Amino acid sequence: MSLTSVAILVVLFLLAAYAVTLYNALVRLKHGVSKAWSNIDVLLRQRHEELPKLVETCKQYMQYEQNTLERVISARAAVASARERADVGALGKAESGLRQGLGQLFALAENYPELRASESFRHLQQRISGLENGIADRRELYNEAVNLNNVRIEQFPDLLIARAAGFKSAELLMFSEADRADADLKSLFGQ
């Protein structure tokens, strides 16, 4: 075998090794996005299970706030549907509606001293608030994983392997502008 043939084989081997390395890195990023989504999904499921308990507790005290309670229940169903379909765009919109409904519910609870004094209500409010914080933290991690994945599959030479192997970009989990804005406490308290 000539020196030229050996050099060509070495270069081909190095290119193949480089392609395998790039492919494996893309696979890790894709699974990182899936793992981050699963972490959000766990918290969404836990919150989904807690919300009916909260609504039931509130119903005992808030006879005149049926619209708010129904809005929370409806938003809960929309979140569950989007989560089950893994529709990140719809989930962001549904989450915004649910967060708004919960904000109104907790604000209205201020008008019911017996409800606020209820151990069950306080426990559920703390539990749901903790889950909301966890969802926010995990959403940040998910969006970082999505960003890393999307940047990598668009960079050269990774995009050659990503396109050939069918890697797809992932969607960021975004909440509406209204959800990110400061709450209008005057409107929540009807002043």
Rosetta silent file (secondary structure, phi, psi, omega in degrees, C-alpha in Angstrom):
SEQUENCE: MSLTSVAILVVLFLLAAYAVTLYNALVRLKHGVSKAWSNIDVLLRQRHEELPKLVETCKQYMQYEQNTLERVISARAAVASARERADVGALGKAESGLRQGLGQLFALAENYPELRASESFRHLQQRISGLENGIADRRELYNEAVNLNNVRIEQFPDLLIARAAGFKSAELLMFSEADRADADLKSLFGQ
SCORE:     score description
SCORE:     0.000 S_00000001
   1 L     0.000  136.094 -176.822    0.000    0.000    0.000 S_00000001
   2 L   -82.735  164.516  179.806    1.334    3.391   -0.965 S_00000001
   3 H   -63.459  -35.391  178.452    1.736    6.331    1.336 S_00000001
   4 H   -65.116  -42.500  179.317   -1.002    8.204   -0.564 S_00000001
   5 H   -63.759  -40.883  178.405   -3.481    5.332   -0.016 S_00000001
   6 H   -64.631  -42.400 -179.989   -2.684    5.267    3.703 S_00000001
   7 H   -62.987  -42.174  179.154   -3.127    9.036    3.943 S_00000001
   8 H   -64.620  -43.038  178.267   -6.494    8.822    2.166 S_00000001
   9 H   -62.914  -40.874  178.496   -7.648    6.012    4.475 S_00000001
  10 H   -63.418  -44.737  179.960   -6.562    7.979    7.547 S_00000001
  11 H   -64.164  -43.468  177.693   -8.419   11.086    6.328 S_00000001
  12 H   -62.576  -41.040  177.770  -11.545    9.017    5.551 S_00000001
  13 H   -62.856  -44.097  179.839  -11.354    7.374    8.972 S_00000001
  14 H   -64.719  -40.155  177.569  -10.995   10.770   10.686 S_00000001
  15 H   -64.487  -41.967  178.342  -13.952   12.176    8.705 S_00000001
  16 H   -64.800  -42.864  178.420  -16.087    9.157    9.620 S_00000001
  17 H   -63.083  -40.202  178.254  -15.078    9.444   13.279 S_00000001
  18 H   -64.331  -43.320  178.677  -15.904   13.162   13.200 S_00000001
  19 H   -62.079  -41.683  178.595  -19.329   12.456   11.623 S_00000001
  20 H   -64.819  -41.134  178.717  -20.086    9.836   14.284 S_00000001
  21 H   -62.180  -45.049  178.369  -19.058   12.270   17.016 S_00000001
  22 H   -63.287  -44.303  179.993  -21.323   14.979   15.590 S_00000001
  23 H   -59.808  -46.744 -179.767  -24.223   12.545   15.229 S_00000001
  24 H   -62.991  -37.235  177.348  -23.851   11.348   18.821 S_00000001
  25 H   -65.217  -39.738  177.854  -23.750   14.941   20.073 S_00000001
  26 H   -65.980  -38.761  177.227  -26.977   15.693   18.197 S_00000001
  27 H   -62.808  -43.362  178.225  -28.619   12.599   19.672 S_00000001
  28 H   -59.991  -43.059  179.832  -27.606   13.739   23.187 S_00000001
  29 H   -65.245  -42.459  178.732  -29.114   17.172   22.556 S_00000001
  30 H   -60.418  -43.431  179.404  -32.360   15.684   21.199 S_00000001
  31 H   -72.898  -26.754  173.693  -32.689   13.472   24.254 S_00000001
  32 H   -64.064  -38.444  176.577  -31.827   16.430   26.488 S_00000001
  33 H   -65.126  -44.984  179.374  -34.864   18.230   25.084 S_00000001
  34 H   -61.792  -41.654  179.583  -37.021   15.145   25.724 S_00000001
  35 H   -65.091  -42.820  179.348  -35.707   14.836   29.276 S_00000001
  36 H   -63.628  -38.972  176.985  -36.343   18.516   29.985 S_00000001
  37 H   -63.906  -42.396  179.376  -39.900   18.145   28.644 S_00000001
  38 H   -60.781  -38.016  178.311  -40.441   15.101   30.865 S_00000001
  39 H   -63.986  -38.764  176.262  -39.331   17.112   33.891 S_00000001
  40 H   -67.853  -42.524 -177.226  -41.933   19.781   33.106 S_00000001
  41 H   -58.646  -39.103  179.151  -44.549   17.118   32.452 S_00000001
  42 H   -60.210  -46.356 -179.653  -44.076   15.629   35.930 S_00000001
  43 H   -69.288  -37.073  177.516  -44.811   18.966   37.590 S_00000001
  44 H   -62.530  -40.095  177.817  -47.726   19.686   35.275 S_00000001
  45 H   -64.775  -43.006  179.987  -49.265   16.335   36.217 S_00000001
  46 H   -62.508  -44.545  179.259  -48.784   17.008   39.931 S_00000001
  47 H   -65.776  -38.150  178.407  -50.383   20.437   39.631 S_00000001
  48 H   -57.259  -37.473  179.868  -53.177   18.935   37.507 S_00000001
  49 H   -75.573  -27.717 -178.131  -53.998   16.607   40.402 S_00000001
  50 H   -82.493  -29.579 -174.358  -53.955   19.403   43.001 S_00000001
  51 H   -61.233  -41.626  177.385  -56.195   21.889   41.196 S_00000001
  52 H   -61.292  -34.522  178.008  -59.512   20.018   41.692 S_00000001
  53 H   -64.360  -41.686  179.185  -58.772   19.858   45.411 S_00000001
  54 H   -64.196  -46.350 -179.300  -58.184   23.613   45.452 S_00000001
  55 H   -61.815  -42.604  178.813  -61.380   24.319   43.513 S_00000001
  56 H   -62.146  -43.194  178.759  -63.412   22.052   45.838 S_00000001
  57 H   -61.738  -42.923 -179.113  -61.977   23.756   48.898 S_00000001
  58 H   -68.623  -36.024 -179.762  -62.804   27.170   47.439 S_00000001
  59 H   -57.916  -33.390 -178.428  -66.329   26.125   46.440 S_00000001
  60 L   -64.153  -26.450 -174.910  -67.149   25.546   50.103 S_00000001
  61 L  -112.898  -26.924 -170.622  -66.488   29.215   50.863 S_00000001
  62 L  -109.232   68.485 -177.408  -66.868   31.117   47.585 S_00000001
  63 L   -64.189  -27.661 -173.554  -70.470   30.577   46.500 S_00000001
  64 L   -98.235    8.938 -176.608  -70.522   33.772   44.429 S_00000001
  65 L  -114.835   35.381 -175.206  -67.289   33.242   42.516 S_00000001
  66 H   -59.691  -38.801 -179.236  -68.446   30.433   40.222 S_00000001
  67 H   -60.060  -43.109  179.778  -67.074   32.108   37.043 S_00000001
  68 H   -65.178  -43.662  179.368  -63.562   32.221   38.439 S_00000001
  69 H   -63.103  -41.709  179.011  -63.722   28.601   39.576 S_00000001
  70 H   -66.134  -35.241  177.910  -65.042   27.505   36.175 S_00000001
  71 H   -63.792  -40.594  178.051  -62.260   29.460   34.439 S_00000001
  72 H   -65.432  -43.328 -179.924  -59.645   27.586   36.479 S_00000001
  73 H   -64.079  -43.287  179.880  -61.264   24.232   35.696 S_00000001
  74 H   -64.835  -43.455  179.159  -61.468   25.050   31.977 S_00000001
  75 H   -65.099  -36.818  176.736  -57.866   26.260   31.880 S_00000001
  76 H   -59.728  -43.892  179.488  -56.783   23.089   33.701 S_00000001
  77 H   -64.755  -38.925  179.005  -58.421   20.994   30.974 S_00000001
  78 H   -65.675  -40.311  177.431  -56.718   23.041   28.235 S_00000001
  79 H   -63.935  -44.943 -179.320  -53.312   22.558   29.880 S_00000001
  80 H   -61.757  -42.440 -179.803  -53.910   18.822   30.234 S_00000001
  81 H   -64.057  -46.289  179.351  -54.939   18.503   26.599 S_00000001
  82 H   -65.236  -37.891  179.383  -51.900   20.426   25.325 S_00000001
  83 H   -64.868  -44.505 -179.183  -49.595   18.456   27.641 S_00000001
  84 H   -64.421  -33.033  178.371  -50.945   15.120   26.438 S_00000001
  85 H   -84.806   -6.722 -174.779  -50.452   16.166   22.800 S_00000001
  86 L    55.789   38.065  178.685  -46.988   17.577   23.643 S_00000001
  87 L   -92.750   95.793 -173.271  -48.109   20.762   21.842 S_00000001
  88 H   -63.390  -40.188  179.600  -45.688   23.291   23.281 S_00000001
  89 H   -62.865  -47.255  178.809  -47.349   26.299   21.610 S_00000001
  90 H   -66.255  -34.732  178.693  -50.808   25.408   22.879 S_00000001
  91 H   -63.503  -42.396  178.381  -49.369   24.620   26.303 S_00000001
  92 H   -58.700  -43.577  178.661  -47.865   28.097   26.561 S_00000001
  93 H   -67.405  -43.661 -179.442  -51.235   29.706   25.803 S_00000001
  94 H   -65.128  -40.133  177.802  -53.124   27.359   28.133 S_00000001
  95 H   -61.041  -40.767  179.049  -50.601   27.935   30.913 S_00000001
  96 H   -60.561  -43.784  178.039  -51.082   31.685   30.575 S_00000001
  97 H   -64.434  -40.757  179.673  -54.840   31.254   31.005 S_00000001
  98 H   -66.666  -43.889  179.479  -54.402   28.952   33.980 S_00000001
  99 H   -62.336  -39.205  178.265  -51.937   31.257   35.703 S_00000001
 100 H   -65.175  -43.637  178.974  -54.292   34.188   35.199 S_00000001
 101 H   -63.203  -41.969  178.155  -57.204   32.180   36.603 S_00000001
 102 H   -65.460  -39.174  177.297  -55.184   31.077   39.626 S_00000001
 103 H   -60.096  -43.161  178.402  -54.067   34.659   40.223 S_00000001
 104 H   -66.725  -40.715  179.871  -57.679   35.797   40.233 S_00000001
 105 H   -61.494  -47.619 -179.838  -58.695   32.902   42.466 S_00000001
 106 H   -66.673  -35.052  177.685  -56.000   33.658   45.039 S_00000001
 107 H   -67.241  -42.609  178.619  -56.817   37.381   44.884 S_00000001
 108 H   -65.916  -30.674  179.915  -60.526   36.696   45.430 S_00000001
 109 H   -60.494  -24.054  178.070  -59.669   34.403   48.334 S_00000001
 110 L   -61.883  -25.203 -179.569  -58.524   37.527   50.173 S_00000001
 111 L   -81.634   -2.878 -176.016  -62.202   38.476   50.439 S_00000001
 112 L  -124.445   88.935 -177.033  -63.005   35.250   52.330 S_00000001
 113 H   -58.440  -34.900  179.713  -61.285   35.174   55.746 S_00000001
 114 H   -65.327  -38.615  178.822  -62.720   31.734   56.536 S_00000001
 115 H   -65.724  -47.341  179.525  -61.195   30.348   53.339 S_00000001
 116 H   -61.072  -31.685 -179.581  -57.799   31.898   54.034 S_00000001
 117 H   -78.093  -15.595 -178.227  -57.924   30.432   57.530 S_00000001
 118 L   -66.043  126.004  179.256  -58.632   26.964   56.158 S_00000001
 119 H   -60.807  -40.267  179.540  -55.645   24.668   56.637 S_00000001
 120 H   -61.601  -45.544  179.501  -56.558   22.794   53.468 S_00000001
 121 H   -62.423  -47.472 -179.133  -56.610   26.011   51.411 S_00000001
 122 H   -60.554  -42.739  178.979  -53.294   27.235   52.808 S_00000001
 123 H   -62.160  -47.306 -179.150  -51.672   23.857   52.154 S_00000001
 124 H   -65.884  -38.810  178.422  -52.981   23.699   48.577 S_00000001
 125 H   -62.753  -44.239  178.093  -52.035   27.295   47.894 S_00000001
 126 H   -65.355  -42.145 -179.479  -48.462   26.639   49.078 S_00000001
 127 H   -62.600  -46.789 -179.160  -48.289   23.360   47.160 S_00000001
 128 H   -68.503  -38.477  176.448  -49.508   24.924   43.915 S_00000001
 129 H   -62.469  -41.050  176.755  -47.235   27.945   44.354 S_00000001
 130 H   -63.503  -41.049  177.637  -44.293   25.590   44.854 S_00000001
 131 H   -66.102  -38.060  177.078  -45.250   23.649   41.735 S_00000001
 132 H   -60.833  -43.184  177.896  -45.562   26.923   39.786 S_00000001
 133 H   -63.890  -41.179  177.877  -42.028   27.861   40.826 S_00000001
 134 H   -63.243  -41.071  178.305  -40.799   24.409   39.827 S_00000001
 135 H   -62.998  -42.556  178.908  -42.502   24.690   36.437 S_00000001
 136 H   -61.461  -44.031  178.822  -40.866   28.080   35.877 S_00000001
 137 H   -63.859  -44.877 -178.355  -37.439   26.654   36.756 S_00000001
 138 H   -70.888  -30.843  175.815  -37.911   23.594   34.567 S_00000001
 139 H   -63.190  -39.860  177.479  -39.258   25.726   31.722 S_00000001
 140 H   -62.288  -43.840  178.017  -36.005   27.652   31.810 S_00000001
 141 H   -65.952  -40.000  177.617  -34.023   24.409   31.615 S_00000001
 142 H   -61.345  -49.395 -178.886  -36.259   23.112   28.824 S_00000001
 143 H   -62.538  -33.610  175.956  -35.849   26.294   26.792 S_00000001
 144 H   -66.785  -42.901  177.914  -32.074   26.122   27.266 S_00000001
 145 H   -63.286  -41.368  178.011  -32.051   22.509   26.003 S_00000001
 146 H   -63.243  -44.181 -179.332  -34.215   23.531   23.028 S_00000001
 147 H   -62.080  -45.816  178.165  -31.939   26.458   22.275 S_00000001
 148 H   -60.115  -44.652  178.934  -28.808   24.285   22.372 S_00000001
 149 H   -60.792  -50.343 -175.359  -30.482   21.713   20.118 S_00000001
 150 H   -65.472  -40.433  178.021  -31.760   24.269   17.619 S_00000001
 151 H   -64.183  -44.546 -176.002  -28.475   26.161   17.380 S_00000001
 152 H   -64.435  -41.008 -177.791  -26.496   22.974   16.933 S_00000001
 153 H   -76.528   -8.877  176.073  -28.651   21.553   14.135 S_00000001
 154 H  -100.238   -9.702 -179.002  -28.361   24.861   12.249 S_00000001
 155 L   -83.535  147.095  174.416  -24.567   25.169   12.555 S_00000001
 156 L   -88.261  136.002    8.682  -22.226   23.966    9.864 S_00000001
 157 L   -94.591    1.467 -178.061  -21.115   21.143    9.601 S_00000001
 158 H   -57.731  -35.613 -176.692  -23.657   19.745   12.104 S_00000001
 159 H   -62.333  -28.600  177.549  -26.549   20.763    9.875 S_00000001
 160 H   -63.191  -46.057  179.733  -25.354   18.324    7.190 S_00000001
 161 H   -72.772  -39.873 -179.688  -25.664   15.386    9.553 S_00000001
 162 H   -60.812  -44.297  179.679  -28.820   16.786   11.204 S_00000001
 163 H   -67.566  -43.189 -178.813  -30.605   17.085    7.849 S_00000001
 164 H   -64.003  -34.966 -177.282  -29.409   13.703    6.643 S_00000001
 165 H   -92.886   -2.577  176.460  -30.539   12.036    9.883 S_00000001
 166 L    79.511   24.398  176.760  -33.851   13.924   10.086 S_00000001
 167 L   -69.219  138.466 -178.122  -33.196   15.916   13.264 S_00000001
 168 L  -116.095  152.308  175.074  -35.885   18.573   13.804 S_00000001
 169 L   -74.703  155.500  179.458  -35.833   21.824   15.688 S_00000001
 170 L  -108.105  160.767 -177.233  -37.867   21.985   18.887 S_00000001
 171 L   -98.383  134.421  175.711  -40.277   24.708   19.991 S_00000001
 172 L   -67.945  148.018  175.270  -39.564   26.979   22.946 S_00000001
 173 L   -92.111  106.517 -176.192  -42.144   26.993   25.735 S_00000001
 174 L  -115.769  145.166  173.056  -43.324   30.591   25.847 S_00000001
 175 L  -105.798  158.906 -176.306  -46.011   32.237   27.939 S_00000001
 176 L   -65.345  160.949  177.196  -48.019   35.225   26.744 S_00000001
 177 H   -58.570  -38.769 -178.863  -46.885   38.790   27.294 S_00000001
 178 H   -62.976  -34.554 -179.313  -49.789   39.284   29.702 S_00000001
 179 H   -70.958  -30.841 -178.350  -48.551   36.383   31.837 S_00000001
 180 H   -85.129  -17.602 -179.048  -45.074   37.866   32.072 S_00000001
 181 L   -74.845  159.712  175.809  -46.294   41.360   32.907 S_00000001
 182 L   -63.131  144.742  179.725  -46.796   42.508   36.470 S_00000001
 183 L   -68.014  139.892  175.316  -50.231   41.694   37.793 S_00000001
 184 L   -87.327   91.732 -174.103  -52.745   44.531   37.787 S_00000001
 185 H   -64.206  -31.041  178.834  -53.747   44.248   41.431 S_00000001
 186 H   -62.945  -42.150 -179.755  -56.434   46.934   41.132 S_00000001
 187 H   -71.596  -32.618  179.062  -58.318   44.904   38.529 S_00000001
 188 H   -67.167  -33.673 -177.786  -57.870   41.710   40.520 S_00000001
 189 L   -98.528    4.048  176.091  -59.386   43.279   43.620 S_00000001
 190 L    67.634   31.751 -179.813  -62.060   45.204   41.695 S_00000001
 191 L  -100.003    0.000    0.000  -60.901   48.649   42.806 S_00000001
